[in-house]
Amino acid sequence: MSQARVPAPLMALAGLGLLLFLLPLAGLVVRAPWGQVGQELLAPETATALGLSIFCSVTATAIALVLGIPLALVLSRTTGTLRSVLRALTTLPMVLPPVVGGVALLLAFGRRGLVGAPLYQLFGVQIPFTTTAAVIAETFVAMPFLVIAVEGGLRALDQRYEETARALGASSWKVFARVTLPLLRPAIFSGAVLCWARALGEFGATITFAGNLPGRTQTVPLAVYIALESKPEGAIALSLVLLAVSLAILIGLRDRWLGAP
Amino acid sequence: MIKTVGVLIALVALASCQTYVDTTSPPTLTVFAAASLQPTFDRIAGQAHVDARFNYAGTQTLTVQLTDGAQGDVFASADTTHMTTVQNAGLIAGTPQVFAHNRLEIAVAKGNPKVIHSLADLARNGLVVVLADPSVPAGKYAQQALAKAGVTVKPASLELQVTAVLNKVALGEADAGIVYVSDVSTSAKVDGIAIPDNQNVVADYPIAALKNAQHKGTADAFIRFVLSPDGQSILKAAGFEPA
């Protein structure tokens, strides 16, 4: 069987689209101080920022998995207006400018915020300017990507498997754990990858809600922004490091988990 | 055929962007201005009857944008160092002129609930202090002031522009921050605690027209107005010290 051919005009547009992604990347690669990349990677500030970035983005993805899969399940099982409202609310962080999201997080979890004020007054807990805040900011911005992907997967699911399991007497929890979850694996995986990637690149909500302090809230995107002025070469090197780490993980995981589709 | 249509759509889309930009630019002046000039320069443009578009950001960000080829007419910096960087890149027309000075002040919540009276108080335990990053002029000045006072502060955050420091205090997330006198006087939400002269730092604000300015005449007129008695009195009212 011959492979379906992509019409020439679509090929042309796809090429243009690809170019839009590739040109800025080429800019980075061309301007990169290649001799300096290794040195940059070994600099203690870089290691600190990279470590923090990986910690925050992985934690955010883990939280998104724990909260997002149930949320997607609820979304896929509700109907009508309620679903439209729930969906709109879930996707809000995707359309909200991240800086606005950061302000909203301050108004919720800040020292004078809806939840933050009682937390501060009763327990003396302050969330802004902590690593927790950076994780919350990343989760807030990135979780919708997971929810949308998993909900899509749920709706494409052949419900007869679940029905059969139920008919054979499995409890609703058992159906979820033994049938739904395994069937959802590809959707969960791609959602988690998108979510993680978005969290890794997060800038606006983090700087607004968590601030910028090396070792505590200064993730790689913030470090790059700061370095851009004082040592642009270092900023480019740092961007490349982030890029390489992301690419390596994306490609590596995809092949391992999905058997290279 | 379809290909031509696709290309046409793309061209029309691009062309319409172009027209959109054009209609909004009867001599619109583009001014790259330090974040701390934010409300003041809006007022100056209004008084000078100049239709100006402002790009407000930390001076260090503006410097990167300009040296990387951003198009603008006027550059107003919060220190001479960054102005020199832009000048050394061959982007400045003529000689930059200092049009204002600014000093530092400690911004605290209205009524000063944490009873902060000096830089030394900022070292107190349990106080949330926010500074600008040392790459930002205000952050560099703050470091100098703290060094003069012999105070070591553990900041909760190093913000990317001085207005972000002010906002964190205004929102109540930080107990104190080091900002400019002009920032405090233009904000209704914070009180300022003066820093004595022997610990304070005087910031010089230079302004210059950019070499590749598209509206050279308007750029020069705007700079002349900033330096004129009218412009200087607006700056003074906003807490700046006249040049």
XYZ file of C-alpha atoms in Angstrom:
504
model
C 0.000 0.000 0.000
C 1.426 3.355 -0.969
C 1.512 6.052 1.634
C -1.112 8.806 1.386
C 0.470 11.818 -0.230
C 0.190 15.248 1.309
C -1.127 17.757 -1.254
C 1.554 20.152 -2.440
C -0.081 23.352 -1.076
C -0.319 21.770 2.369
C 3.303 20.734 2.126
C 4.225 24.345 1.349
C 2.266 25.657 4.325
C 3.718 22.971 6.580
C 7.162 24.052 5.411
C 6.413 27.669 6.286
C 5.169 26.588 9.697
C 8.275 24.558 10.334
C 10.429 27.495 9.248
C 8.787 29.676 11.867
C 9.976 27.221 14.531
C 13.365 26.572 13.039
C 14.578 30.089 12.277
C 14.689 31.299 15.895
C 16.375 28.032 16.849
C 18.906 28.576 14.080
C 19.478 32.069 15.467
C 20.359 30.573 18.846
C 22.615 27.934 17.351
C 24.447 30.393 15.094
C 25.057 32.929 17.864
C 25.961 30.304 20.444
C 29.420 30.498 21.954
C 30.065 26.799 21.458
C 33.326 26.794 23.347
C 31.536 28.292 26.308
C 28.544 25.947 26.544
C 30.368 23.355 28.594
C 31.820 25.988 30.883
C 28.371 27.537 31.271
C 26.876 24.177 32.134
C 29.432 23.677 34.886
C 28.924 27.128 36.417
C 27.333 26.722 39.850
C 24.557 29.241 39.077
C 23.580 27.263 35.990
C 23.507 23.990 37.862
C 21.388 25.575 40.596
C 18.880 27.054 38.150
C 18.734 23.873 36.076
C 18.249 21.705 39.146
C 15.488 23.977 40.407
C 13.823 24.024 36.992
C 13.797 20.251 36.774
C 12.559 19.869 40.345
C 9.747 22.404 39.920
C 8.585 21.192 36.512
C 8.587 17.510 37.533
C 6.738 18.283 40.785
C 4.220 20.418 38.899
C 3.651 17.588 36.423
C 3.191 15.083 39.254
C 0.600 17.314 40.920
C -1.092 17.860 37.569
C -1.311 14.069 37.087
C -2.845 13.510 40.528
C -5.378 16.330 40.175
C -5.741 16.562 36.426
C -6.696 12.977 35.560
C -9.683 12.986 37.972
C -10.630 16.433 36.684
C -10.560 15.176 33.101
C -12.660 12.183 34.150
C -15.287 14.468 35.707
C -15.224 16.695 32.632
C -15.789 13.770 30.307
C -18.705 12.488 32.370
C -20.598 15.755 32.720
C -22.813 17.133 29.986
C -24.514 20.317 28.888
C -23.908 23.767 30.309
C -22.062 22.485 33.354
C -19.462 20.892 31.111
C -19.012 24.043 29.044
C -18.515 26.059 32.201
C -16.098 23.524 33.724
C -14.129 23.283 30.504
C -13.874 27.043 30.137
C -12.642 27.315 33.725
C -10.085 24.558 33.187
C -8.656 26.099 30.050
C -8.632 29.636 31.442
C -4.951 29.505 32.453
C -4.104 28.696 28.815
C -5.544 31.961 27.503
C -4.661 34.095 30.498
C -1.392 35.996 30.006
C 0.961 34.281 32.491
C 1.758 37.555 34.259
C -1.962 38.062 34.875
C -2.085 34.489 36.145
C 0.713 35.402 38.541
C -1.226 38.398 39.835
C -4.318 36.201 40.253
C -2.238 33.687 42.230
C -1.008 36.515 44.478
C -4.593 37.604 45.072
C -5.493 34.037 46.029
C -2.418 32.781 47.889
C -0.597 36.008 48.788
C -0.417 37.374 52.303
C -3.557 39.403 51.657
C -5.108 36.822 49.344
C -8.361 34.903 49.700
C -6.689 31.761 51.044
C -3.300 33.288 51.755
C -4.529 35.797 54.340
C -5.987 33.221 56.765
C -2.960 30.970 56.195
C -0.648 33.825 57.114
C -2.668 35.073 60.062
C -3.399 31.678 61.600
C -0.224 29.757 60.841
C 2.261 32.394 59.717
C 2.615 30.595 56.383
C 3.776 32.761 53.466
C 3.627 31.209 50.032
C 4.953 33.956 47.704
C 8.741 33.998 47.167
C 9.065 30.278 47.991
C 9.842 27.243 45.861
C 6.285 26.126 46.644
C 5.072 29.268 44.904
C 7.156 28.449 41.830
C 5.635 24.955 41.741
C 2.098 26.333 42.168
C 2.677 28.857 39.379
C 3.925 26.141 37.029
C 1.068 23.793 37.926
C -1.475 26.563 37.388
C -0.173 27.363 33.939
C 0.623 23.817 32.780
C -2.131 21.558 34.164
C -4.728 22.525 31.518
C -2.534 20.923 28.854
C -2.764 17.597 30.685
C -6.488 17.875 31.371
C -7.321 18.667 27.756
C -5.215 15.774 26.450
C -6.650 13.251 28.924
C -10.215 14.414 28.349
C -9.705 13.983 24.608
C -8.408 10.483 25.260
C -11.389 9.657 27.471
C -13.857 10.717 24.842
C -12.152 8.682 22.156
C -12.252 5.634 24.445
C -14.370 2.686 23.452
C -16.767 2.548 26.403
C -17.584 -1.123 25.829
C -14.446 -2.193 27.722
C -15.571 -0.358 30.823
C -19.139 -1.587 30.441
C -17.942 -5.160 30.147
C -15.797 -4.826 33.256
C -18.742 -3.416 35.149
C -21.018 -6.179 33.880
C -18.482 -8.691 35.195
C -18.903 -7.138 38.641
C -15.893 -4.840 38.932
C -16.279 -1.879 41.287
C -16.110 1.612 39.789
C -12.671 2.109 41.348
C -11.440 -1.165 39.907
C -12.790 -0.280 36.469
C -10.892 3.007 36.635
C -7.639 1.466 37.840
C -7.637 -1.683 35.711
C -9.417 -0.644 32.528
C -9.675 3.111 32.064
C -6.183 4.088 33.193
C -4.281 1.523 31.100
C -6.345 2.412 28.032
C -5.600 6.076 28.634
C -1.864 5.600 28.796
C -1.030 7.296 25.487
C -3.250 10.304 26.241
C -1.877 10.622 29.769
C 1.643 10.344 28.475
C 1.302 12.998 25.797
C -0.616 15.256 28.178
C 2.060 14.880 30.834
C 4.802 15.681 28.322
C 3.011 18.827 27.145
C 2.350 19.823 30.735
C 5.958 19.270 31.740
C 7.300 21.199 28.751
C 5.017 24.132 29.491
C 6.046 24.077 33.151
C 9.736 23.980 32.262
C 9.472 27.106 30.120
C 7.234 29.003 32.561
C 8.307 32.594 33.150
C 5.525 35.161 33.647
C 3.485 33.612 36.442
C 6.644 32.517 38.247
C 8.330 35.933 38.274
C 5.093 37.593 39.383
C 4.010 35.109 42.051
C 7.263 33.533 43.200
C 9.744 36.308 42.478
C 13.353 35.746 41.511
C 15.907 34.395 43.954
C 18.751 32.076 42.939
C 18.353 28.642 44.505
C 14.793 29.260 45.615
C 12.667 30.575 42.759
C 15.106 31.421 39.968
C 14.383 28.787 37.338
C 16.296 28.625 34.048
C 13.928 30.958 32.120
C 14.425 33.642 34.808
C 18.178 33.053 34.873
C 18.274 33.425 31.082
C 16.359 36.691 31.280
C 18.784 38.096 33.856
C 21.855 36.860 31.987
C 20.644 38.361 28.718
C 21.914 41.759 29.772
C 24.992 41.049 31.842
C 26.351 38.217 29.658
C 24.297 37.579 26.507
C 26.654 34.759 25.470
C 25.893 32.998 28.733
C 22.165 33.523 28.202
C 22.330 31.863 24.794
C 24.394 28.995 26.167
C 21.892 28.559 28.998
C 18.979 28.575 26.534
C 20.700 25.879 24.514
C 21.222 23.793 27.625
C 17.507 24.026 28.443
C 16.661 23.215 24.855
C 18.967 20.202 24.748
C 17.673 18.828 28.052
C 14.055 19.201 26.866
C 14.719 17.622 23.491
C 16.655 14.716 24.981
C 13.896 13.966 27.456
C 11.071 14.389 24.936
C 12.668 12.122 22.342
C 13.972 9.599 24.845
C 10.722 9.219 26.751
C 8.563 9.098 23.689
C 10.424 6.165 22.208
C 10.560 4.284 25.456
C 6.978 4.749 26.559
C 5.082 4.677 23.345
C 7.279 2.400 21.275
C 7.950 5.167 18.748
C 4.647 5.804 17.013
C -4.233 27.034 -8.197
C -4.864 26.195 -4.553
C -1.225 26.983 -3.891
C -1.634 30.468 -5.330
C -4.715 30.986 -3.174
C -2.793 29.916 -0.092
C 0.096 32.215 -0.877
C -2.359 35.022 -1.601
C -4.071 34.527 1.738
C -0.727 34.675 3.470
C 0.270 37.821 1.590
C -3.055 39.534 2.263
C -2.728 38.654 5.932
C 0.767 40.104 6.066
C -0.251 43.161 4.077
C -3.181 43.859 6.378
C -0.840 43.745 9.359
C 1.256 46.311 7.579
C -1.697 48.646 6.932
C -2.838 48.258 10.495
C 0.515 49.440 11.763
C 0.638 52.276 9.248
C -2.725 53.768 10.172
C -1.668 54.073 13.799
C 1.551 55.877 13.039
C 1.162 59.467 12.000
C 4.406 60.664 13.547
C 4.109 58.415 16.610
C 7.222 58.750 18.653
C 8.596 55.520 20.115
C 10.294 56.156 23.434
C 12.315 53.489 25.251
C 12.078 54.632 28.854
C 13.252 53.224 32.177
C 10.415 51.652 34.183
C 10.782 54.260 36.930
C 9.763 56.979 34.448
C 6.420 55.317 33.879
C 3.696 57.678 35.013
C 5.849 60.787 34.660
C 6.736 60.423 30.983
C 3.061 59.800 30.123
C 2.298 63.167 31.674
C 5.184 64.859 29.869
C 4.045 63.527 26.500
C 0.532 64.797 27.216
C 1.822 68.264 28.108
C 4.157 68.380 25.142
C 1.306 67.297 22.825
C 3.471 64.529 21.475
C 1.766 61.354 20.341
C 4.229 59.010 21.979
C 4.291 55.257 22.377
C 6.304 54.216 25.413
C 8.243 51.028 25.860
C 8.718 50.958 29.618
C 10.964 48.261 31.081
C 14.026 47.840 33.249
C 16.843 49.856 31.650
C 18.862 46.647 31.262
C 16.043 45.101 29.186
C 15.759 48.202 26.985
C 19.513 48.119 26.418
C 19.358 44.529 25.179
C 16.404 45.349 22.919
C 18.202 48.342 21.404
C 21.558 46.644 20.904
C 19.712 43.705 19.316
C 18.210 46.044 16.745
C 14.884 47.271 18.128
C 13.535 50.352 16.351
C 12.956 53.449 18.467
C 13.306 57.226 18.499
C 14.328 58.167 22.025
C 16.109 56.322 24.843
C 15.786 57.477 28.455
C 17.947 55.427 30.821
C 18.011 55.156 34.615
C 21.795 55.214 34.689
C 24.718 56.392 32.601
C 26.274 52.911 32.328
C 23.548 51.524 30.076
C 23.389 54.734 28.057
C 27.121 54.327 27.432
C 26.579 50.715 26.333
C 24.015 51.834 23.775
C 26.227 54.725 22.711
C 29.240 52.433 22.290
C 27.102 50.274 20.024
C 26.870 53.335 17.764
C 23.146 53.772 18.228
C 22.960 57.249 19.765
C 22.638 60.487 17.798
C 24.412 63.418 19.425
C 25.355 63.501 23.097
C 23.131 62.091 25.861
C 21.976 64.725 28.326
C 21.171 64.136 31.980
C 17.597 65.358 32.467
C 16.872 64.285 36.056
C 18.277 62.767 39.212
C 16.633 60.364 41.564
C 17.385 59.091 45.045
C 16.535 55.924 46.861
C 13.897 55.499 49.500
C 12.552 52.537 51.458
C 8.990 51.717 50.407
C 6.793 50.298 53.176
C 3.066 49.635 53.578
C 0.882 52.653 54.395
C 1.291 53.628 58.032
C 4.569 51.696 58.310
C 3.123 48.770 60.348
C 6.514 47.042 60.620
C 8.111 50.180 62.066
C 11.014 50.472 59.652
C 13.148 53.592 60.055
C 16.467 52.863 58.387
C 18.364 50.557 56.063
C 19.674 48.757 59.150
C 16.088 47.769 60.039
C 15.883 45.828 56.767
C 18.271 43.216 58.171
C 15.740 42.323 60.865
C 14.680 38.680 61.037
C 11.308 37.705 59.639
C 11.020 40.783 57.470
C 10.185 40.180 53.814
C 12.458 42.525 51.871
C 12.386 42.746 48.094
C 15.082 44.404 45.997
C 15.663 44.910 42.304
C 18.165 42.522 40.727
C 21.717 43.947 40.629
C 21.490 43.950 36.811
C 18.713 46.561 37.131
C 19.988 50.106 37.853
C 17.761 50.412 40.944
C 19.154 47.100 42.204
C 22.727 48.199 41.666
C 22.063 51.482 43.499
C 20.339 49.591 46.335
C 23.410 47.382 46.725
C 25.616 50.487 46.878
C 23.381 52.091 49.495
C 23.306 48.940 51.635
C 27.092 48.699 51.383
C 27.476 52.320 52.481
C 25.213 51.626 55.439
C 27.123 48.427 56.208
C 23.915 46.390 56.141
C 23.491 42.850 54.834
C 19.972 42.053 53.704
C 18.590 38.662 52.755
C 16.108 39.587 50.039
C 13.082 37.364 49.359
C 13.281 38.232 45.688
C 15.399 40.170 43.193
C 12.846 41.730 40.860
C 13.468 42.478 37.198
C 12.395 46.099 37.381
C 11.991 48.647 40.128
C 8.235 48.964 39.561
C 7.879 45.264 40.409
C 9.561 45.956 43.767
C 7.075 48.759 44.376
C 4.142 46.502 43.412
C 5.205 43.754 45.801
C 5.148 46.278 48.645
C 1.893 47.864 47.436
C 0.243 44.416 47.280
C 1.373 43.674 50.825
C 3.507 40.686 49.824
C 6.720 42.382 50.872
C 7.234 44.377 54.062
C 9.792 46.674 52.497
C 11.634 47.350 49.270
C 14.264 49.788 48.091
C 12.920 51.975 45.283
C 13.303 55.524 43.976
C 11.872 58.553 45.710
C 9.872 59.171 42.520
C 8.306 55.691 42.728
C 7.030 56.380 46.229
C 5.710 59.811 45.363
C 3.745 58.492 42.377
C 2.217 55.571 44.284
C -0.733 56.086 46.584
C -0.312 52.691 48.201
C 3.057 52.941 49.921
C 4.848 55.225 52.331
C 8.466 56.205 51.884
C 11.164 56.083 54.555
C 13.968 58.485 53.721
C 17.539 57.222 53.479
C 20.101 59.744 54.803
C 22.371 61.398 52.247
C 25.514 59.686 53.501
C 23.978 56.272 52.693
C 21.985 57.311 49.661
C 22.917 57.123 45.993
C 22.091 59.688 43.354
C 20.884 58.185 40.087
C 21.505 60.138 36.892
C 18.923 59.795 34.118
C 20.346 60.523 30.651
C 18.205 60.903 27.531
C 19.189 60.830 23.842
C 17.741 60.494 20.366
C 18.515 57.236 18.609
C 20.543 57.279 15.419
C 18.012 55.255 13.423
C 15.066 57.348 14.690
C 12.227 57.522 12.191
C 10.926 60.778 13.626
C 14.088 62.736 14.252
C 12.350 66.125 14.516
C 9.737 64.911 16.989
C 12.424 63.075 18.972
C 14.487 66.243 19.368
C 11.378 68.273 20.248
C 10.424 65.716 22.916
C 13.918 65.827 24.451
C 13.887 69.631 24.388
C 10.561 69.597 26.246
C 11.877 67.158 28.872
C 14.777 69.560 29.509
C 12.594 72.712 29.395
C 11.300 74.388 32.573
C 7.848 72.861 31.929
C 9.240 69.349 31.602
C 11.502 69.809 34.609
C 8.626 70.962 36.799
C 6.615 67.837 35.907
C 9.624 65.702 36.854
C 10.038 67.640 40.081
C 6.377 67.160 40.981
C 6.882 63.420 40.489
C 9.721 63.305 42.988
C 12.697 63.576 40.638
C 15.395 66.156 41.158
C 15.776 68.505 38.196
C 18.954 68.229 36.174
